[in-house]
């Protein structure tokens, strides 16, 4: 225990090193904070006498503070609560959404639009040539662009706000109460109102309201696990036992729990000044890096922005060189920016992540930060807690030894395991001893609950025994009622046993029954006989050896073993009414009859071995980090498969070959159980060596600070690390990890705040489902982006040809927005629902440096191949068809642009000699835009089916994605609506198409489908071949 | 971790970006070896050639479906637009400075070349007042009705080569757009008004600005090679009071079913232009 606490201080220096090693966060962590921290840590109250403490706080040991004094202190020190970490103001968050990502580009576009409008408007005041509608087009586009940015910004903002609201719900917990003595009266007050100098009283089950100096205690034990990670309760007493405030017994810490007994103490620190508060403040100073998916998206935005700006400026200059007016050039610039930016993409990504987060929440993974969804998918190492995460976090009787035989008890959560022979008389005796010599009892009002779910008042092993007996023999309470307790000696560390004396069930039998349980070797010392098959036999050497073997075996399983014995006291010596004196023992405690052994363990959760297996096949290394004893840790590790069958540690090899540990080549051992004390002495290289060369690692007896070292070590080796933790001291490790996973049930608030994800059921298996979802979403986002990007480039090609070949514009800016924000949205989102192509849990985790979300192959596929094949050509074909069928053959079109866009030219001649007014030909042009748009929709049908899979054929994958099918219909219906709805000609300048024009793009749609099927076939046929290397994204 | 990663990344990028152009160790140019470049370029060449072929094929199919004489759809041009010559909606000149109006005169002169007698004598003098309907012949070619410059009288440029511009009484020619198969009902004529309180005198050629039905229908450029549109000339008989003022003139096609009041298309059966004559 001492070790764990002293490492906190080590850890504090460690935090600082960690902090300074991180870029950019040194600022948030000021030097003054350091000093402050140490001053408080080295507080001296524990070394003062109680009177000195009272004097310091002007309080009284009996009367407590006066109300006036308390009120004064409350004003001076503030409420006794942790300051929540500074939150970003809502408007800043909103602005970040509004001006981040692609928004800047779109804002530029919108401003240029307004500028162009203003200039045109001022010109039209002088000339009457511009009619109102076309003048408004720029203004209109500017408004639409602004609306797009604002709407997508709002959307993302609300999505984010939603997920942070989930966190709010954790904060609003029932206020803690504290019992304080003020002016001599005991008052129950809100824990927030406790001030320094208050005299408080705590009893078993209470939470310590502040850091207190104990002045008196009766069997008081506190559970410091949330502070130190150590689960064994520690006793508290008024005596100063150590110079270090963290190790002395006379201080109890804020937010730890009092397990049993009562204590009275003077509050010495409140709120942020408490040890817990200090750690919480430190953690909030740690800044975490960007999540992998955020980096990926940023990388992607950089590429797209670069391309957009480059193309935009190139065309701007080109346009000027080609003799366009600069106003026209600005309009081209806007068009190219709008065409290049996938406006709907960020919203799509947010929706995809939200959908996954929702799906994960259903599976008990609550994601605080949307982007963490994907981080889990790229995780390559999981550092997991043992207690509660891998195990059920309740002691359970696992084995028994009686009748010279080891029996296995059922440890599963749902009692589905094997049972043993309960008919033996020895078992009945054993059960009776275990039930009677036991102070644990069920809390009231839980009769309808299953036995295993009931709350028990009492320590962990006794609860385990209670539940075990209740399960196999029925009501323990009834048994205790029938066997009234007459006397009892509670467990203490000198005796190492507990005994009690009861009346017997048989009313005619006036003898007393003495029952005892305790450390097996101590219990055995008290015995001279042993119960075998219901018969008392003398305890001979043979049986003693059998006992020793059983004890060793159970101990080797990492279980806590207890021995049980009993004796019926002879009536002549102890008649009815005999006064048993437990202080000065006046009765027989020797020559008892040994009944059996029972061993307990915190058993692994049922789903964990399977989940660990899945992790292993998914290439994820699972490292167990626990404060427990190495033997127990190893036993559980073996039980859940963290150390897989057949793999040996160095110690195992040594034992097998019967050679000293030092002679074993560490390389031969795949597994490793590392002791916390050893870890302290390891250099960085040695640490790396351990992490690199062992696939199966268990760290036992580690403190939460060492957990941070382990996390760092893993990250140094390039792993993306997920860390689970529940204690306050885990929070630095949780923050440090790429994804921190806090426990929803057992976790402390601070750890939940530091974590990115919360496991609502504390179950390790939930992490694995999370990993699966995270990997799936990465794959599906790739598909979604591939899909969105393919419709993006064909939106630029019209401008290209418009400027270079001088044909009428084939696709307008408004239509581009209709594609990006209208028809493309639902299909792109539907790809998030796509099922995995193969078992994604069978492949290695993605390498964040190599496997990018958007790589050159995706770009090449999207831009180079599918696009040109389907979209551009399909759209242009439709464009040429419409113009040709209306009289403008392609030969006439080339070079026609100047006249075409000249408002004063109202007798433009087509190929057939007809003459067109400006408005008449513009209607044809806008019909072409509509047709181009519809063609893109038609080709997008094929594209979304193509993007469904990256390797499999769509015929293998099937069309089971209902959302995708809905998307196909929605997209088509929307396109038809935009084309045929009356009024669209005015609103969006989209015109009804003749039915035959819908079919223009069909051959191209079919072509890209066939092309891509062939490509995927080649990828499947030639794994690693040229096609795969060049085109698999 | 962050810092070590950054350092590694920095080192990598320092040597990395030079290597990304040319890596002497692997012989890679822009991340690819020569053969790799060749292969990918070959692929794209073949791929794009194939696409070009495919596009050409579909375009060829498209052209096969088209008629040489009449476009497939004519519903986008149901009514003709009205345009003026000289081709400017803002006529402004100094009547005593020939340099200011010579461009208009030249323009009118060149526009009327097709209406010269030498050209029009080849065309038929068809009966007035009725459509000049012609059945399909073997070579599909159609005859055209003659329209001589002389019909425009004072505005023909024959008697007054300055089309009245030198006298401050400018001529403006109006023509309806050619539309295949258009047969206006009623008796279409052109009527011009000045959008102000006091009207000005105008003279129309042919008289009353009539457009004879015999010039309809039009059979298309290929079949109706020698077709000329009927013209209407308006001479604005401006007086001294009208000089130095901007006169907005609106001309409409009246007396027929041809639209002249479309909200959005300001040139459908009507045209508005401004005339400013400076003394």
mmCIF file with all atom_site columns, N, CA, C and O in Angstrom, chain A residues 21 23 715 860 864-865 885 906-907 909 912-915 917 919-920 989 994 1004 1026 1030, chain B residues 3 6 32 39 44 48 55 58 67 72-73 75 79 85 175 177-178 180 221 229 264-265 267:
data_model
loop_
_atom_site.group_PDB
_atom_site.id
_atom_site.type_symbol
_atom_site.label_atom_id
_atom_site.label_alt_id
_atom_site.label_comp_id
_atom_site.label_asym_id
_atom_site.label_entity_id
_atom_site.label_seq_id
_atom_site.pdbx_PDB_ins_code
_atom_site.Cartn_x
_atom_site.Cartn_y
_atom_site.Cartn_z
_atom_site.occupancy
_atom_site.B_iso_or_equiv
_atom_site.pdbx_formal_charge
_atom_site.auth_seq_id
_atom_site.auth_comp_id
_atom_site.auth_asym_id
_atom_site.auth_atom_id
_atom_site.pdbx_PDB_model_num
ATOM 1   N N  . UNK A 1 21   ? 6.856   17.171 -22.322 1.00 0.00 ? 21   UNK A N  1
ATOM 2   C CA . UNK A 1 21   ? 7.185   16.449 -23.551 1.00 0.00 ? 21   UNK A CA 1
ATOM 3   C C  . UNK A 1 21   ? 6.138   16.726 -24.607 1.00 0.00 ? 21   UNK A C  1
ATOM 4   O O  . UNK A 1 21   ? 6.388   16.626 -25.788 1.00 0.00 ? 21   UNK A O  1
ATOM 5   N N  . UNK A 1 23   ? 3.811   18.909 -26.899 1.00 0.00 ? 23   UNK A N  1
ATOM 6   C CA . UNK A 1 23   ? 3.916   20.263 -27.427 1.00 0.00 ? 23   UNK A CA 1
ATOM 7   C C  . UNK A 1 23   ? 2.650   21.045 -27.114 1.00 0.00 ? 23   UNK A C  1
ATOM 8   O O  . UNK A 1 23   ? 1.578   20.500 -27.077 1.00 0.00 ? 23   UNK A O  1
ATOM 9   N N  . UNK A 1 715  ? 2.960   3.894  -26.887 1.00 0.00 ? 715  UNK A N  1
ATOM 10  C CA . UNK A 1 715  ? 2.842   4.939  -27.908 1.00 0.00 ? 715  UNK A CA 1
ATOM 11  C C  . UNK A 1 715  ? 4.185   5.205  -28.562 1.00 0.00 ? 715  UNK A C  1
ATOM 12  O O  . UNK A 1 715  ? 4.256   5.521  -29.738 1.00 0.00 ? 715  UNK A O  1
ATOM 13  N N  . UNK A 1 860  ? -7.142  8.615  -57.516 1.00 0.00 ? 860  UNK A N  1
ATOM 14  C CA . UNK A 1 860  ? -6.972  8.185  -58.901 1.00 0.00 ? 860  UNK A CA 1
ATOM 15  C C  . UNK A 1 860  ? -8.222  7.470  -59.396 1.00 0.00 ? 860  UNK A C  1
ATOM 16  O O  . UNK A 1 860  ? -8.684  7.687  -60.506 1.00 0.00 ? 860  UNK A O  1
ATOM 17  N N  . UNK A 1 864  ? -9.741  9.945  -61.688 1.00 0.00 ? 864  UNK A N  1
ATOM 18  C CA . UNK A 1 864  ? -9.183  9.573  -62.986 1.00 0.00 ? 864  UNK A CA 1
ATOM 19  C C  . UNK A 1 864  ? -10.041 8.622  -63.780 1.00 0.00 ? 864  UNK A C  1
ATOM 20  O O  . UNK A 1 864  ? -10.104 8.699  -64.999 1.00 0.00 ? 864  UNK A O  1
ATOM 21  N N  . UNK A 1 865  ? -10.684 7.709  -63.075 1.00 0.00 ? 865  UNK A N  1
ATOM 22  C CA . UNK A 1 865  ? -11.298 6.626  -63.816 1.00 0.00 ? 865  UNK A CA 1
ATOM 23  C C  . UNK A 1 865  ? -12.813 6.699  -63.858 1.00 0.00 ? 865  UNK A C  1
ATOM 24  O O  . UNK A 1 865  ? -13.418 6.925  -64.899 1.00 0.00 ? 865  UNK A O  1
ATOM 25  N N  . UNK A 1 885  ? -30.604 18.038 -80.453 1.00 0.00 ? 885  UNK A N  1
ATOM 26  C CA . UNK A 1 885  ? -32.002 17.793 -80.781 1.00 0.00 ? 885  UNK A CA 1
ATOM 27  C C  . UNK A 1 885  ? -32.801 19.079 -80.851 1.00 0.00 ? 885  UNK A C  1
ATOM 28  O O  . UNK A 1 885  ? -33.884 19.119 -81.406 1.00 0.00 ? 885  UNK A O  1
ATOM 29  N N  . UNK A 1 906  ? -29.961 38.685 -80.139 1.00 0.00 ? 906  UNK A N  1
ATOM 30  C CA . UNK A 1 906  ? -31.228 37.990 -80.006 1.00 0.00 ? 906  UNK A CA 1
ATOM 31  C C  . UNK A 1 906  ? -31.647 37.266 -81.269 1.00 0.00 ? 906  UNK A C  1
ATOM 32  O O  . UNK A 1 906  ? -32.796 36.901 -81.441 1.00 0.00 ? 906  UNK A O  1
ATOM 33  N N  . UNK A 1 907  ? -30.676 37.090 -82.189 1.00 0.00 ? 907  UNK A N  1
ATOM 34  C CA . UNK A 1 907  ? -30.999 36.297 -83.376 1.00 0.00 ? 907  UNK A CA 1
ATOM 35  C C  . UNK A 1 907  ? -29.860 35.338 -83.680 1.00 0.00 ? 907  UNK A C  1
ATOM 36  O O  . UNK A 1 907  ? -29.356 35.255 -84.786 1.00 0.00 ? 907  UNK A O  1
ATOM 37  N N  . UNK A 1 909  ? -28.050 32.182 -84.638 1.00 0.00 ? 909  UNK A N  1
ATOM 38  C CA . UNK A 1 909  ? -28.502 31.162 -85.593 1.00 0.00 ? 909  UNK A CA 1
ATOM 39  C C  . UNK A 1 909  ? -28.016 29.783 -85.179 1.00 0.00 ? 909  UNK A C  1
ATOM 40  O O  . UNK A 1 909  ? -26.861 29.620 -84.763 1.00 0.00 ? 909  UNK A O  1
ATOM 41  N N  . UNK A 1 912  ? -29.607 24.685 -88.039 1.00 0.00 ? 912  UNK A N  1
ATOM 42  C CA . UNK A 1 912  ? -30.690 24.547 -89.019 1.00 0.00 ? 912  UNK A CA 1
ATOM 43  C C  . UNK A 1 912  ? -31.157 25.893 -89.566 1.00 0.00 ? 912  UNK A C  1
ATOM 44  O O  . UNK A 1 912  ? -32.124 25.959 -90.300 1.00 0.00 ? 912  UNK A O  1
ATOM 45  N N  . UNK A 1 913  ? -30.507 26.974 -89.165 1.00 0.00 ? 913  UNK A N  1
ATOM 46  C CA . UNK A 1 913  ? -30.876 28.277 -89.677 1.00 0.00 ? 913  UNK A CA 1
ATOM 47  C C  . UNK A 1 913  ? -31.911 28.999 -88.857 1.00 0.00 ? 913  UNK A C  1
ATOM 48  O O  . UNK A 1 913  ? -32.299 30.118 -89.167 1.00 0.00 ? 913  UNK A O  1
ATOM 49  N N  . UNK A 1 914  ? -32.380 28.385 -87.796 1.00 0.00 ? 914  UNK A N  1
ATOM 50  C CA . UNK A 1 914  ? -33.340 29.080 -86.944 1.00 0.00 ? 914  UNK A CA 1
ATOM 51  C C  . UNK A 1 914  ? -32.601 30.108 -86.112 1.00 0.00 ? 914  UNK A C  1
ATOM 52  O O  . UNK A 1 914  ? -31.403 29.991 -85.864 1.00 0.00 ? 914  UNK A O  1
ATOM 53  N N  . UNK A 1 915  ? -33.357 31.128 -85.687 1.00 0.00 ? 915  UNK A N  1
ATOM 54  C CA . UNK A 1 915  ? -32.716 32.158 -84.881 1.00 0.00 ? 915  UNK A CA 1
ATOM 55  C C  . UNK A 1 915  ? -33.335 32.202 -83.500 1.00 0.00 ? 915  UNK A C  1
ATOM 56  O O  . UNK A 1 915  ? -34.554 32.070 -83.355 1.00 0.00 ? 915  UNK A O  1
ATOM 57  N N  . UNK A 1 917  ? -33.652 33.910 -79.558 1.00 0.00 ? 917  UNK A N  1
ATOM 58  C CA . UNK A 1 917  ? -33.411 35.051 -78.677 1.00 0.00 ? 917  UNK A CA 1
ATOM 59  C C  . UNK A 1 917  ? -32.565 34.559 -77.503 1.00 0.00 ? 917  UNK A C  1
ATOM 60  O O  . UNK A 1 917  ? -32.446 33.354 -77.262 1.00 0.00 ? 917  UNK A O  1
ATOM 61  N N  . UNK A 1 919  ? -33.117 34.671 -74.295 1.00 0.00 ? 919  UNK A N  1
ATOM 62  C CA . UNK A 1 919  ? -33.876 33.939 -73.298 1.00 0.00 ? 919  UNK A CA 1
ATOM 63  C C  . UNK A 1 919  ? -34.203 32.529 -73.779 1.00 0.00 ? 919  UNK A C  1
ATOM 64  O O  . UNK A 1 919  ? -34.117 31.564 -73.024 1.00 0.00 ? 919  UNK A O  1
ATOM 65  N N  . UNK A 1 920  ? -34.558 32.430 -75.061 1.00 0.00 ? 920  UNK A N  1
ATOM 66  C CA . UNK A 1 920  ? -34.908 31.111 -75.606 1.00 0.00 ? 920  UNK A CA 1
ATOM 67  C C  . UNK A 1 920  ? -33.731 30.156 -75.493 1.00 0.00 ? 920  UNK A C  1
ATOM 68  O O  . UNK A 1 920  ? -33.869 28.999 -75.061 1.00 0.00 ? 920  UNK A O  1
ATOM 69  N N  . UNK A 1 989  ? -33.983 27.539 -61.808 1.00 0.00 ? 989  UNK A N  1
ATOM 70  C CA . UNK A 1 989  ? -33.694 27.472 -63.243 1.00 0.00 ? 989  UNK A CA 1
ATOM 71  C C  . UNK A 1 989  ? -33.434 26.031 -63.674 1.00 0.00 ? 989  UNK A C  1
ATOM 72  O O  . UNK A 1 989  ? -32.441 25.716 -64.304 1.00 0.00 ? 989  UNK A O  1
ATOM 73  N N  . UNK A 1 994  ? -37.328 15.842 -71.347 1.00 0.00 ? 994  UNK A N  1
ATOM 74  C CA . UNK A 1 994  ? -38.089 14.831 -72.073 1.00 0.00 ? 994  UNK A CA 1
ATOM 75  C C  . UNK A 1 994  ? -37.615 13.468 -71.589 1.00 0.00 ? 994  UNK A C  1
ATOM 76  O O  . UNK A 1 994  ? -36.422 13.294 -71.283 1.00 0.00 ? 994  UNK A O  1
ATOM 77  N N  . UNK A 1 1004 ? -23.235 4.915  -69.950 1.00 0.00 ? 1004 UNK A N  1
ATOM 78  C CA . UNK A 1 1004 ? -22.051 5.242  -69.155 1.00 0.00 ? 1004 UNK A CA 1
ATOM 79  C C  . UNK A 1 1004 ? -22.170 4.693  -67.744 1.00 0.00 ? 1004 UNK A C  1
ATOM 80  O O  . UNK A 1 1004 ? -21.202 4.241  -67.146 1.00 0.00 ? 1004 UNK A O  1
ATOM 81  N N  . UNK A 1 1026 ? -0.777  -5.891 -59.800 1.00 0.00 ? 1026 UNK A N  1
ATOM 82  C CA . UNK A 1 1026 ? -0.662  -4.500 -60.223 1.00 0.00 ? 1026 UNK A CA 1
ATOM 83  C C  . UNK A 1 1026 ? -1.966  -3.748 -60.002 1.00 0.00 ? 1026 UNK A C  1
ATOM 84  O O  . UNK A 1 1026 ? -1.971  -2.622 -59.513 1.00 0.00 ? 1026 UNK A O  1
ATOM 85  N N  . UNK A 1 1030 ? -2.363  -0.488 -57.635 1.00 0.00 ? 1030 UNK A N  1
ATOM 86  C CA . UNK A 1 1030 ? -2.658  0.814  -58.219 1.00 0.00 ? 1030 UNK A CA 1
ATOM 87  C C  . UNK A 1 1030 ? -4.066  1.317  -57.926 1.00 0.00 ? 1030 UNK A C  1
ATOM 88  O O  . UNK A 1 1030 ? -4.316  2.507  -57.975 1.00 0.00 ? 1030 UNK A O  1
ATOM 89  N N  . UNK B 2 3    ? 5.687   14.450 -29.143 1.00 0.00 ? 3    UNK B N  1
ATOM 90  C CA . UNK B 2 3    ? 6.894   15.150 -29.557 1.00 0.00 ? 3    UNK B CA 1
ATOM 91  C C  . UNK B 2 3    ? 7.793   14.236 -30.370 1.00 0.00 ? 3    UNK B C  1
ATOM 92  O O  . UNK B 2 3    ? 8.331   14.634 -31.399 1.00 0.00 ? 3    UNK B O  1
ATOM 93  N N  . UNK B 2 6    ? 6.460   13.891 -33.737 1.00 0.00 ? 6    UNK B N  1
ATOM 94  C CA . UNK B 2 6    ? 6.647   15.088 -34.545 1.00 0.00 ? 6    UNK B CA 1
ATOM 95  C C  . UNK B 2 6    ? 8.055   15.156 -35.096 1.00 0.00 ? 6    UNK B C  1
ATOM 96  O O  . UNK B 2 6    ? 8.271   15.478 -36.259 1.00 0.00 ? 6    UNK B O  1
ATOM 97  N N  . UNK B 2 32   ? 7.558   7.137  -58.096 1.00 0.00 ? 32   UNK B N  1
ATOM 98  C CA . UNK B 2 32   ? 7.402   5.938  -58.917 1.00 0.00 ? 32   UNK B CA 1
ATOM 99  C C  . UNK B 2 32   ? 8.680   5.681  -59.694 1.00 0.00 ? 32   UNK B C  1
ATOM 100 O O  . UNK B 2 32   ? 9.361   6.619  -60.081 1.00 0.00 ? 32   UNK B O  1
ATOM 101 N N  . UNK B 2 39   ? 3.934   2.052  -66.948 1.00 0.00 ? 39   UNK B N  1
ATOM 102 C CA . UNK B 2 39   ? 2.776   1.156  -66.863 1.00 0.00 ? 39   UNK B CA 1
ATOM 103 C C  . UNK B 2 39   ? 1.496   1.948  -66.585 1.00 0.00 ? 39   UNK B C  1
ATOM 104 O O  . UNK B 2 39   ? 0.468   1.752  -67.236 1.00 0.00 ? 39   UNK B O  1
ATOM 105 N N  . UNK B 2 44   ? -3.549  4.543  -68.448 1.00 0.00 ? 44   UNK B N  1
ATOM 106 C CA . UNK B 2 44   ? -4.438  5.674  -68.648 1.00 0.00 ? 44   UNK B CA 1
ATOM 107 C C  . UNK B 2 44   ? -4.625  5.992  -70.122 1.00 0.00 ? 44   UNK B C  1
ATOM 108 O O  . UNK B 2 44   ? -5.712  6.378  -70.553 1.00 0.00 ? 44   UNK B O  1
ATOM 109 N N  . UNK B 2 48   ? -8.233  5.989  -71.561 1.00 0.00 ? 48   UNK B N  1
ATOM 110 C CA . UNK B 2 48   ? -8.845  7.180  -72.134 1.00 0.00 ? 48   UNK B CA 1
ATOM 111 C C  . UNK B 2 48   ? -9.156  7.000  -73.619 1.00 0.00 ? 48   UNK B C  1
ATOM 112 O O  . UNK B 2 48   ? -10.157 7.521  -74.113 1.00 0.00 ? 48   UNK B O  1
ATOM 113 N N  . UNK B 2 55   ? -17.200 7.417  -76.358 1.00 0.00 ? 55   UNK B N  1
ATOM 114 C CA . UNK B 2 55   ? -17.918 8.683  -76.486 1.00 0.00 ? 55   UNK B CA 1
ATOM 115 C C  . UNK B 2 55   ? -18.204 8.968  -77.959 1.00 0.00 ? 55   UNK B C  1
ATOM 116 O O  . UNK B 2 55   ? -19.319 9.344  -78.326 1.00 0.00 ? 55   UNK B O  1
ATOM 117 N N  . UNK B 2 58   ? -21.135 6.864  -79.094 1.00 0.00 ? 58   UNK B N  1
ATOM 118 C CA . UNK B 2 58   ? -22.458 7.344  -78.707 1.00 0.00 ? 58   UNK B CA 1
ATOM 119 C C  . UNK B 2 58   ? -22.819 8.626  -79.460 1.00 0.00 ? 58   UNK B C  1
ATOM 120 O O  . UNK B 2 58   ? -23.965 8.819  -79.842 1.00 0.00 ? 58   UNK B O  1
ATOM 121 N N  . UNK B 2 67   ? -32.184 14.446 -87.984 1.00 0.00 ? 67   UNK B N  1
ATOM 122 C CA . UNK B 2 67   ? -32.618 14.778 -89.343 1.00 0.00 ? 67   UNK B CA 1
ATOM 123 C C  . UNK B 2 67   ? -31.742 15.923 -89.845 1.00 0.00 ? 67   UNK B C  1
ATOM 124 O O  . UNK B 2 67   ? -31.384 16.812 -89.078 1.00 0.00 ? 67   UNK B O  1
ATOM 125 N N  . UNK B 2 72   ? -35.000 17.912 -84.195 1.00 0.00 ? 72   UNK B N  1
ATOM 126 C CA . UNK B 2 72   ? -35.942 16.972 -83.610 1.00 0.00 ? 72   UNK B CA 1
ATOM 127 C C  . UNK B 2 72   ? -37.033 17.705 -82.819 1.00 0.00 ? 72   UNK B C  1
ATOM 128 O O  . UNK B 2 72   ? -38.203 17.387 -82.912 1.00 0.00 ? 72   UNK B O  1
ATOM 129 N N  . UNK B 2 73   ? -36.600 18.651 -81.994 1.00 0.00 ? 73   UNK B N  1
ATOM 130 C CA . UNK B 2 73   ? -37.584 19.378 -81.200 1.00 0.00 ? 73   UNK B CA 1
ATOM 131 C C  . UNK B 2 73   ? -37.566 20.843 -81.585 1.00 0.00 ? 73   UNK B C  1
ATOM 132 O O  . UNK B 2 73   ? -36.507 21.433 -81.763 1.00 0.00 ? 73   UNK B O  1
ATOM 133 N N  . UNK B 2 75   ? -39.949 22.872 -79.857 1.00 0.00 ? 75   UNK B N  1
ATOM 134 C CA . UNK B 2 75   ? -40.854 23.475 -78.878 1.00 0.00 ? 75   UNK B CA 1
ATOM 135 C C  . UNK B 2 75   ? -40.191 24.549 -78.029 1.00 0.00 ? 75   UNK B C  1
ATOM 136 O O  . UNK B 2 75   ? -40.851 25.257 -77.277 1.00 0.00 ? 75   UNK B O  1
ATOM 137 N N  . UNK B 2 79   ? -42.204 30.951 -80.711 1.00 0.00 ? 79   UNK B N  1
ATOM 138 C CA . UNK B 2 79   ? -42.472 32.277 -81.272 1.00 0.00 ? 79   UNK B CA 1
ATOM 139 C C  . UNK B 2 79   ? -41.160 32.949 -81.632 1.00 0.00 ? 79   UNK B C  1
ATOM 140 O O  . UNK B 2 79   ? -40.153 32.734 -80.973 1.00 0.00 ? 79   UNK B O  1
ATOM 141 N N  . UNK B 2 85   ? -31.923 46.200 -87.051 1.00 0.00 ? 85   UNK B N  1
ATOM 142 C CA . UNK B 2 85   ? -30.648 46.543 -87.681 1.00 0.00 ? 85   UNK B CA 1
ATOM 143 C C  . UNK B 2 85   ? -30.648 48.056 -87.853 1.00 0.00 ? 85   UNK B C  1
ATOM 144 O O  . UNK B 2 85   ? -31.700 48.601 -88.219 1.00 0.00 ? 85   UNK B O  1
ATOM 145 N N  . UNK B 2 175  ? -36.602 42.813 -88.171 1.00 0.00 ? 175  UNK B N  1
ATOM 146 C CA . UNK B 2 175  ? -36.826 41.485 -88.765 1.00 0.00 ? 175  UNK B CA 1
ATOM 147 C C  . UNK B 2 175  ? -37.228 40.519 -87.660 1.00 0.00 ? 175  UNK B C  1
ATOM 148 O O  . UNK B 2 175  ? -36.796 40.639 -86.514 1.00 0.00 ? 175  UNK B O  1
ATOM 149 N N  . UNK B 2 177  ? -37.180 36.669 -86.161 1.00 0.00 ? 177  UNK B N  1
ATOM 150 C CA . UNK B 2 177  ? -36.272 35.520 -86.243 1.00 0.00 ? 177  UNK B CA 1
ATOM 151 C C  . UNK B 2 177  ? -36.866 34.427 -87.114 1.00 0.00 ? 177  UNK B C  1
ATOM 152 O O  . UNK B 2 177  ? -38.070 34.203 -87.120 1.00 0.00 ? 177  UNK B O  1
ATOM 153 N N  . UNK B 2 178  ? -35.975 33.748 -87.821 1.00 0.00 ? 178  UNK B N  1
ATOM 154 C CA . UNK B 2 178  ? -36.404 32.598 -88.628 1.00 0.00 ? 178  UNK B CA 1
ATOM 155 C C  . UNK B 2 178  ? -36.723 31.432 -87.698 1.00 0.00 ? 178  UNK B C  1
ATOM 156 O O  . UNK B 2 178  ? -35.944 31.115 -86.801 1.00 0.00 ? 178  UNK B O  1
ATOM 157 N N  . UNK B 2 180  ? -38.273 27.430 -88.133 1.00 0.00 ? 180  UNK B N  1
ATOM 158 C CA . UNK B 2 180  ? -38.719 26.446 -89.111 1.00 0.00 ? 180  UNK B CA 1
ATOM 159 C C  . UNK B 2 180  ? -40.188 26.126 -88.868 1.00 0.00 ? 180  UNK B C  1
ATOM 160 O O  . UNK B 2 180  ? -40.617 25.831 -87.745 1.00 0.00 ? 180  UNK B O  1
ATOM 161 N N  . UNK B 2 221  ? -32.298 25.830 -93.170 1.00 0.00 ? 221  UNK B N  1
ATOM 162 C CA . UNK B 2 221  ? -31.133 26.335 -93.881 1.00 0.00 ? 221  UNK B CA 1
ATOM 163 C C  . UNK B 2 221  ? -30.773 25.467 -95.071 1.00 0.00 ? 221  UNK B C  1
ATOM 164 O O  . UNK B 2 221  ? -30.471 25.955 -96.161 1.00 0.00 ? 221  UNK B O  1
ATOM 165 N N  . UNK B 2 229  ? -35.491 36.691 -95.043 1.00 0.00 ? 229  UNK B N  1
ATOM 166 C CA . UNK B 2 229  ? -36.580 37.092 -94.162 1.00 0.00 ? 229  UNK B CA 1
ATOM 167 C C  . UNK B 2 229  ? -37.225 38.365 -94.693 1.00 0.00 ? 229  UNK B C  1
ATOM 168 O O  . UNK B 2 229  ? -36.540 39.214 -95.257 1.00 0.00 ? 229  UNK B O  1
ATOM 169 N N  . UNK B 2 264  ? -40.637 37.376 -69.329 1.00 0.00 ? 264  UNK B N  1
ATOM 170 C CA . UNK B 2 264  ? -39.202 37.190 -69.139 1.00 0.00 ? 264  UNK B CA 1
ATOM 171 C C  . UNK B 2 264  ? -38.404 37.439 -70.403 1.00 0.00 ? 264  UNK B C  1
ATOM 172 O O  . UNK B 2 264  ? -37.252 37.844 -70.324 1.00 0.00 ? 264  UNK B O  1
ATOM 173 N N  . UNK B 2 265  ? -39.008 37.146 -71.558 1.00 0.00 ? 265  UNK B N  1
ATOM 174 C CA . UNK B 2 265  ? -38.259 37.336 -72.801 1.00 0.00 ? 265  UNK B CA 1
ATOM 175 C C  . UNK B 2 265  ? -38.660 38.664 -73.430 1.00 0.00 ? 265  UNK B C  1
ATOM 176 O O  . UNK B 2 265  ? -39.718 38.796 -74.043 1.00 0.00 ? 265  UNK B O  1
ATOM 177 N N  . UNK B 2 267  ? -37.521 40.143 -75.860 1.00 0.00 ? 267  UNK B N  1
ATOM 178 C CA . UNK B 2 267  ? -37.299 40.273 -77.308 1.00 0.00 ? 267  UNK B CA 1
ATOM 179 C C  . UNK B 2 267  ? -38.237 39.383 -78.099 1.00 0.00 ? 267  UNK B C  1
ATOM 180 O O  . UNK B 2 267  ? -38.064 39.204 -79.297 1.00 0.00 ? 267  UNK B O  1
#
